[in-house]
Coordinates of C-alpha atoms in Angstrom, one line a residue:
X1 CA 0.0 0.0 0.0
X2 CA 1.3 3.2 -0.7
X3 CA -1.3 5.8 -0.4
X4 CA -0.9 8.0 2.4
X5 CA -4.1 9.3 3.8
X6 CA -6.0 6.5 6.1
X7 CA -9.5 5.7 5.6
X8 CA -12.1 7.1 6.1
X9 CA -13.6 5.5 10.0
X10 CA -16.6 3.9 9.6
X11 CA -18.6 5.4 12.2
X12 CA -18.9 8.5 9.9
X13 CA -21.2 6.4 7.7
X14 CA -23.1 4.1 9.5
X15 CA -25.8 6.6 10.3
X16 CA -25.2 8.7 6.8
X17 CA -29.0 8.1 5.2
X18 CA -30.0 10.1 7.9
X19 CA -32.2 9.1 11.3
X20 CA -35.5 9.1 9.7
X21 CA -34.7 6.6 7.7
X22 CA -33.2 4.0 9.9
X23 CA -36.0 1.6 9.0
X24 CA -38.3 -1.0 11.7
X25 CA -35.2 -1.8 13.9
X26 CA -34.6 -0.5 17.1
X27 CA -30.4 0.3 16.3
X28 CA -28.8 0.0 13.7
X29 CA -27.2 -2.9 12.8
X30 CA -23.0 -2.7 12.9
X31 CA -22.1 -1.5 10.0
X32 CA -24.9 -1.0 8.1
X33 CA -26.7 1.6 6.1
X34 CA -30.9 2.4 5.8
X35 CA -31.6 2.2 1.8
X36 CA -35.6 3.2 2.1
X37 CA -37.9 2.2 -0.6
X38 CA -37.8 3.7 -3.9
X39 CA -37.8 3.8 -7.8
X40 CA -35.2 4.5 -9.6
X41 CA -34.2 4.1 -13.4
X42 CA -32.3 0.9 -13.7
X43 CA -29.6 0.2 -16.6
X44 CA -27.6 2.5 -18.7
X45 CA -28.2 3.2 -22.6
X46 CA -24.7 5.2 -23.3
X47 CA -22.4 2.1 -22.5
X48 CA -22.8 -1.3 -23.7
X49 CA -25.6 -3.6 -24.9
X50 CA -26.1 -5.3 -21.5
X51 CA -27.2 -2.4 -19.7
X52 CA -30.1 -1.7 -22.0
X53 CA -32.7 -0.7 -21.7
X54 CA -33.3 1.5 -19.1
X55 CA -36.3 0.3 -17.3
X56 CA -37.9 1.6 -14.0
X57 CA -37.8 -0.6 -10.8
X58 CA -38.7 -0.6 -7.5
X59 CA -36.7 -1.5 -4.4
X60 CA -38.1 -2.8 -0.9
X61 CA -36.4 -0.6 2.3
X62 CA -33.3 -3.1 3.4
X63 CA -30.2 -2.8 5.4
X64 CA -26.8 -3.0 3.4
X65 CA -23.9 -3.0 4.6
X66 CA -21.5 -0.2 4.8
X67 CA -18.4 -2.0 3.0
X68 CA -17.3 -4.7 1.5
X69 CA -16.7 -7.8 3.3
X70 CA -13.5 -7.6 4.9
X71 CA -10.8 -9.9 5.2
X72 CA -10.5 -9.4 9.7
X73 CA -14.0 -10.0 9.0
X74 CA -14.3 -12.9 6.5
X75 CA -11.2 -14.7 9.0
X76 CA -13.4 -14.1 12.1
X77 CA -16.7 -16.5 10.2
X78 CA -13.6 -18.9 9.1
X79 CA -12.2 -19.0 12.5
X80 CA -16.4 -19.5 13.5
X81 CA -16.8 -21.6 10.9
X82 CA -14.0 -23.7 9.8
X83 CA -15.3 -23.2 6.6
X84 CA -13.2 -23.9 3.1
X85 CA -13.4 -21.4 0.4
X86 CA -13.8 -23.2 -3.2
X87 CA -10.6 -21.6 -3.5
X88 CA -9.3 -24.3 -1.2
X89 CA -10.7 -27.1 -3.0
X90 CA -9.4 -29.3 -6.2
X91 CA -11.7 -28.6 -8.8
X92 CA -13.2 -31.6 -10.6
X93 CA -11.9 -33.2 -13.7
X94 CA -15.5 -33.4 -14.9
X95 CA -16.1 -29.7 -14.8
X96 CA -12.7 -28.6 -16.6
X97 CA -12.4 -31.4 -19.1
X98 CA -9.4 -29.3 -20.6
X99 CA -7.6 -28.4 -17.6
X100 CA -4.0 -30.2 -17.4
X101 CA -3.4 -32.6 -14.1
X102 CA -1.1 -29.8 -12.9
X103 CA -4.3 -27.0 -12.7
X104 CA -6.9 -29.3 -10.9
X105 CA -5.4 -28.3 -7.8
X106 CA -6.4 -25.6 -4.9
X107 CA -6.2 -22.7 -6.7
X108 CA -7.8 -19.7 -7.8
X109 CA -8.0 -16.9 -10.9
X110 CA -4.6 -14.2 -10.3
X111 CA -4.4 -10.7 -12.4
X112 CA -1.0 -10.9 -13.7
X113 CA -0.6 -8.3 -15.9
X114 CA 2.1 -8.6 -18.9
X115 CA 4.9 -5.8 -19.2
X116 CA 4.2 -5.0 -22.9
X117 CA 1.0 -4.3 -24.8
X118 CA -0.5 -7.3 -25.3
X119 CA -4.3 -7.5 -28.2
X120 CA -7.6 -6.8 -25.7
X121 CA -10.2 -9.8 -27.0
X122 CA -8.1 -12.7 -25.1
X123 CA -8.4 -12.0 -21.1
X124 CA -5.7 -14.9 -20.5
X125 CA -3.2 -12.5 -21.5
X126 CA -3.3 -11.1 -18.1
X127 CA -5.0 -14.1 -15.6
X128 CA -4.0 -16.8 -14.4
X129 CA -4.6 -19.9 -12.9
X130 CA -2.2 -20.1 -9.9
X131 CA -2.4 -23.6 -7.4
X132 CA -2.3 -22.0 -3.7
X133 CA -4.2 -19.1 -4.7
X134 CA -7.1 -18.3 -2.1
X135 CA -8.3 -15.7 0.5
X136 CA -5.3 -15.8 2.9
X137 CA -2.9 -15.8 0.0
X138 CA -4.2 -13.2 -2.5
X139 CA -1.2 -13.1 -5.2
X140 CA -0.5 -17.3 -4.5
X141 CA 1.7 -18.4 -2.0
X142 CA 4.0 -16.4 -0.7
X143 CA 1.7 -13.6 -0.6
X144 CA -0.1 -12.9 2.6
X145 CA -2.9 -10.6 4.3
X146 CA -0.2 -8.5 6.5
X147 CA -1.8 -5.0 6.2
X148 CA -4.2 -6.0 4.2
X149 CA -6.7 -6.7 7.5
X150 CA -9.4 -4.1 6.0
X151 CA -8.9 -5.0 2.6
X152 CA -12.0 -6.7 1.1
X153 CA -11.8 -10.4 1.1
X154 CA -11.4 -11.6 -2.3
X155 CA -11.3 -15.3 -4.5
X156 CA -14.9 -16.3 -3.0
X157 CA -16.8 -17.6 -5.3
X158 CA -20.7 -17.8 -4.8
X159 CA -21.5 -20.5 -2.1
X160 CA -18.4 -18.8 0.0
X161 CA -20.3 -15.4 0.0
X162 CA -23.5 -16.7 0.6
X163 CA -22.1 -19.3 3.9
X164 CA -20.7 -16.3 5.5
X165 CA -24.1 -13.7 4.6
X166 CA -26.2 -16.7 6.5
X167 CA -23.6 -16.9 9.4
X168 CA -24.0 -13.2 10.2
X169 CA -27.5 -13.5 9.5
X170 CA -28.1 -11.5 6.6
X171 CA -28.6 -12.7 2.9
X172 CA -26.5 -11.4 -0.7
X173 CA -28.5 -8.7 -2.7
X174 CA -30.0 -8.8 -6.2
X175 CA -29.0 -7.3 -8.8
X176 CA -31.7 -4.4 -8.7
X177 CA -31.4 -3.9 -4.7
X178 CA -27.6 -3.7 -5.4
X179 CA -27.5 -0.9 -8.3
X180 CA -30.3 0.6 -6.1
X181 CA -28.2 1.5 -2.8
X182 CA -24.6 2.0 -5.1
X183 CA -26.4 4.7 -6.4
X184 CA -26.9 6.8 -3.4
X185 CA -29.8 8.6 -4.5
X186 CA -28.7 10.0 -7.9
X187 CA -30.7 8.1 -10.6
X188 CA -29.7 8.8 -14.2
X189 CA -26.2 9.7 -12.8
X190 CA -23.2 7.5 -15.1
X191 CA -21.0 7.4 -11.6
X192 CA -22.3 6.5 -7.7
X193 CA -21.3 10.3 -7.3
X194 CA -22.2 12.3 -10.3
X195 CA -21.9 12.3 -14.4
X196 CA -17.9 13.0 -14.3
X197 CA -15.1 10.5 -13.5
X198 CA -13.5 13.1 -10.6
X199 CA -14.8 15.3 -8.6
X200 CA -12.9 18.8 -8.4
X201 CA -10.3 16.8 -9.4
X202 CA -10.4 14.2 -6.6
X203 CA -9.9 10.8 -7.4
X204 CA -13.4 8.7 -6.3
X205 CA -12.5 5.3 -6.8
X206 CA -9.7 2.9 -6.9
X207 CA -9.8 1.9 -10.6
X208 CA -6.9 1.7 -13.4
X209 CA -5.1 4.0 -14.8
X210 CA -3.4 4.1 -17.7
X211 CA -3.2 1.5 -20.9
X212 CA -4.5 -1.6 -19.5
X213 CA -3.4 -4.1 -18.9
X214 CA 0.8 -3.5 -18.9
X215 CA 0.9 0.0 -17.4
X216 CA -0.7 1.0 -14.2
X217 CA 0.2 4.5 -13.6
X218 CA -0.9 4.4 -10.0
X219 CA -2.7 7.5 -9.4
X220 CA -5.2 6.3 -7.1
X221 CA -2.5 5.0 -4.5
X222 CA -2.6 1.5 -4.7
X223 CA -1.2 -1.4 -7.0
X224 CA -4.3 -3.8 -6.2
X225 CA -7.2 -3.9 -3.6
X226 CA -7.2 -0.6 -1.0
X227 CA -8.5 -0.5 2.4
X228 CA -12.3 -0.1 2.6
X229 CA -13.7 3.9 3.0
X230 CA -10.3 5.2 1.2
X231 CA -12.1 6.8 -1.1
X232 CA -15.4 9.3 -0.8
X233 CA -18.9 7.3 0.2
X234 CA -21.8 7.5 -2.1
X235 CA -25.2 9.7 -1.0
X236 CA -26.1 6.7 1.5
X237 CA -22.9 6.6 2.9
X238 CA -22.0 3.3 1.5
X239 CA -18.0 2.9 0.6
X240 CA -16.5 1.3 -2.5
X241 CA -19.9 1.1 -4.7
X242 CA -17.5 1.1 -7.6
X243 CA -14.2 0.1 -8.1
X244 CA -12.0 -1.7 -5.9
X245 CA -13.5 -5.4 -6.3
X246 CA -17.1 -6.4 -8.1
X247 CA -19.7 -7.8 -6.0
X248 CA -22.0 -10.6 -6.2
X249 CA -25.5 -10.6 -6.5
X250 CA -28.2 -13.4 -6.6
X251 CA -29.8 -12.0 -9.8
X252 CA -29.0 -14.6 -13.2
X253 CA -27.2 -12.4 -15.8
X254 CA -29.2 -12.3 -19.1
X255 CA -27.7 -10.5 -22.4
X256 CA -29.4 -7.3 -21.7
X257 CA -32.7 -6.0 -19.1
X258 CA -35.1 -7.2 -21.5
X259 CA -35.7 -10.7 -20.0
X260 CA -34.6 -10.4 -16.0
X261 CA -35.3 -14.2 -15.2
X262 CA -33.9 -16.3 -18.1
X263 CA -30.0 -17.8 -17.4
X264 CA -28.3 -17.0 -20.8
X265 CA -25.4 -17.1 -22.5
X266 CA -22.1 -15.2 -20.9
X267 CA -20.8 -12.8 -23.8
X268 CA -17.7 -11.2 -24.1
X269 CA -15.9 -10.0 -20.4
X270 CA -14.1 -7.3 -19.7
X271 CA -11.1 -6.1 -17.4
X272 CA -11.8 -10.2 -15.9
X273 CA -12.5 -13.4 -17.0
X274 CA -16.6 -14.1 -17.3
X275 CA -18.0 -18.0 -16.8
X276 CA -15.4 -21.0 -16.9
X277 CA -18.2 -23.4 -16.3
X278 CA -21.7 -23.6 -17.4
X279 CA -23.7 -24.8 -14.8
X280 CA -27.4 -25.5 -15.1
X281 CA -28.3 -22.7 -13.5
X282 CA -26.5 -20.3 -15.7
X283 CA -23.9 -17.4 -14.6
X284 CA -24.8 -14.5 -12.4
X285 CA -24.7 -10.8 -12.0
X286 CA -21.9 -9.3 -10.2
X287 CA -21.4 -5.7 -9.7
X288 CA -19.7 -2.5 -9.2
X289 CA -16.1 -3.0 -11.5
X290 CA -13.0 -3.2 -9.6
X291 CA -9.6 -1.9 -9.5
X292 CA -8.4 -3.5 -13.0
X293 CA -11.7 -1.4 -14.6
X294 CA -9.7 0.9 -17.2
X295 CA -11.7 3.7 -19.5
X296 CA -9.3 2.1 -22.6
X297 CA -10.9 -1.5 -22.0
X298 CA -13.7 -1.7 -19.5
X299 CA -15.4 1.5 -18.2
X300 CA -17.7 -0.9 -15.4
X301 CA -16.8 1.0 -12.5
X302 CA -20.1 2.6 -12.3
X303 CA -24.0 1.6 -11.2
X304 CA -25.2 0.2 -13.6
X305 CA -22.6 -1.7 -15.4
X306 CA -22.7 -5.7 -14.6
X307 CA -21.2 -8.8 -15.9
X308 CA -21.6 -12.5 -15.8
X309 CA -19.6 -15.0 -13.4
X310 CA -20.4 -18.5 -13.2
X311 CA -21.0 -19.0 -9.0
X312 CA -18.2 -21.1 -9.0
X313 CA -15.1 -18.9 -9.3
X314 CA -13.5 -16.7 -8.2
X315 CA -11.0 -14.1 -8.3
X316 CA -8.5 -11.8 -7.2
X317 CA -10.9 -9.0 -7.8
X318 CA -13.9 -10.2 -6.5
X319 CA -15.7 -9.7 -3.2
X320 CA -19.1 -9.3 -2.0
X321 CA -21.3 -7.3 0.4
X322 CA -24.5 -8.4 2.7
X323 CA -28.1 -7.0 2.7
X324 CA -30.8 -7.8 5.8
X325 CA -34.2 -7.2 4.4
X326 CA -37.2 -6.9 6.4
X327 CA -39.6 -8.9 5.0
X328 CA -41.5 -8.9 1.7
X329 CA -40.6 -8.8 -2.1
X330 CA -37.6 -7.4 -2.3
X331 CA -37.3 -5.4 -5.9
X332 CA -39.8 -5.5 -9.2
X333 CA -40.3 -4.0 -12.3
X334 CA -42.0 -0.6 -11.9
X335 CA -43.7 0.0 -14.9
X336 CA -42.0 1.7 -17.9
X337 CA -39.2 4.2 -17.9
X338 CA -40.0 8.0 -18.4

């Protein structure tokens, strides 16, 4: 880590949406944020063709959490838990039929980025499969969590993210409850925090910069993953909306808004690598972009960008975040946009 200024403390944000809305609890939970029921305009028509079209929504009042998952806390439901990460476990032979013995080991995905230009439409030209890659080890073995405590967690894959939201009780959003909250009140807006990438010249995210992937200019601070709240929170006081690592959801990803329950096929990825497996149940949503998101290759660090993971991976750029609803349908369709 090299960025100088600490983050920001989370008691600033916990009670950011303002007391009125604190929703039917008595307290607020630790480290949480009140989203209250709304509509909002859902997708994006300026970027690409799986944001379209915009449609309107509506979102049930729910509790979301004020970060990222953390690694202190993702160790603390492990040391609970004892629970192994897929990460930790030797894929099967069945669902990688061209994987070498060698890569059906413990292991997970691993952003190595190549120190020339290298052509954009192959994303293996900067990933990699590396055995001993998982949670504890980030970068493969070797690499550890030292400083890294308030880092989110990352390489969970689906079932890891959803074991630790029913430990602490709480469940992972949708899609729509997701780009909901990350949007902190400003629907329409391209970023979490307006319609420009900065902000009087302030930095908002932690996101690439310069030529992806061979030249990261470091301009935001940090080589990989930064500490949670090191950058400004959105309108609802919620840190690290965008950028930093995407975030899973529960919603199937289709091609585009048109059909929101129909698994279908994963199209091209971006700044990572989309579905390695088909399952049956087809690949879902995650959110938000992530550190590797460069404007010269993939501009997803904003609300209503999305792409398709299969629930069985997982990466070195991809967390998660908890919601606790309080009862009732969460999100629908809210007639047409206008």
């Amino acid at each position: 880590m090299t960025r100088s200024d600490s983050p920001l403390p989370l008691a600033e944000h916990t009670t950011a949406h303002s007391a009125e809305l604190r929703g039917p609890l008595a307290r607020s939970p630790k480290n949480m944020v009140w989203i209250a029921d709304g509509h909002f305009l859902m997708g994006s028509e300026d970027f690409y063709p799986e944001e379209r079209p915009v449609h309107r929504r509506t979102v049930r009042g729910l509790w979301m959490d004020h970060h990222p998952v953390t690694n202190a806390e993702f160790r603390r439901f492990v040391k609970d838990t004892g629970h192994i990460t897929t990460a930790e476990t030797a894929p099967l032979a069945a669902d990688f039929p061209e994987a070498s013995d060698d890569q059906l080991v413990p292991g997970s995905l691993v952003f190595t980025p190549p120190d020339h230009p290298v052509p954009l439409h192959d994303y293996r030209a900067w990933w990699s499969w590396v055995p001993g890659a998982e949670w504890r080890h980030p970068e493969g073995p070797g690499s550890t969590l030292h400083g890294r405590e308030r880092h989110p967690v990352v390489h969970v894959s689906h079932a890891d993210a959803a074991a630790y939201a029913s430990w602490a009780g709480k469940e992972l959003p949708t899609e729509a409850e997701w780009e909901y909250a990350a949007r902190g009140g400003l629907d329409g807006a391209t970023y979490a925090w307006g319609n420009t990438p900065t902000v009087g010249g302030r930095l908002m995210a932690n996101t690439w910069h310069g030529r992806f992937p061979h030249e990261n200019l470091h301009l935001d601070g940090y080589e990989r993953t930064s500490p949670i709240g090191s950058f400004p929170p959105n309108g609802y006081g919620m840190v690290d909306v965008c950028g930093n690592v995407w975030e899973w959801t529960t919603s199937n990803f289709t091609p585009d808004h048109s059909d929101a329950t129909t698994p279908q096929p994963v199209g091209r990825p971006c700044c990572g690598p989309a579905a390695t497996t088909q399952s049956s149940e087809g690949p879902l949503v995650i959110k938000g972009g992530s550190h590797l998101c460069a404007p010269n290759y993939c501009l997803r660090y904003r609300p209503a960008a999305r792409q398709a993971q299969t629930a069985d991976t997982s990466t070195s750029h991809l967390g998660f975040r908890c919601v606790l609803r309080t009862g009732g349908y969460q999100d629908r369709p809210a007639g047409p946009a206008g």
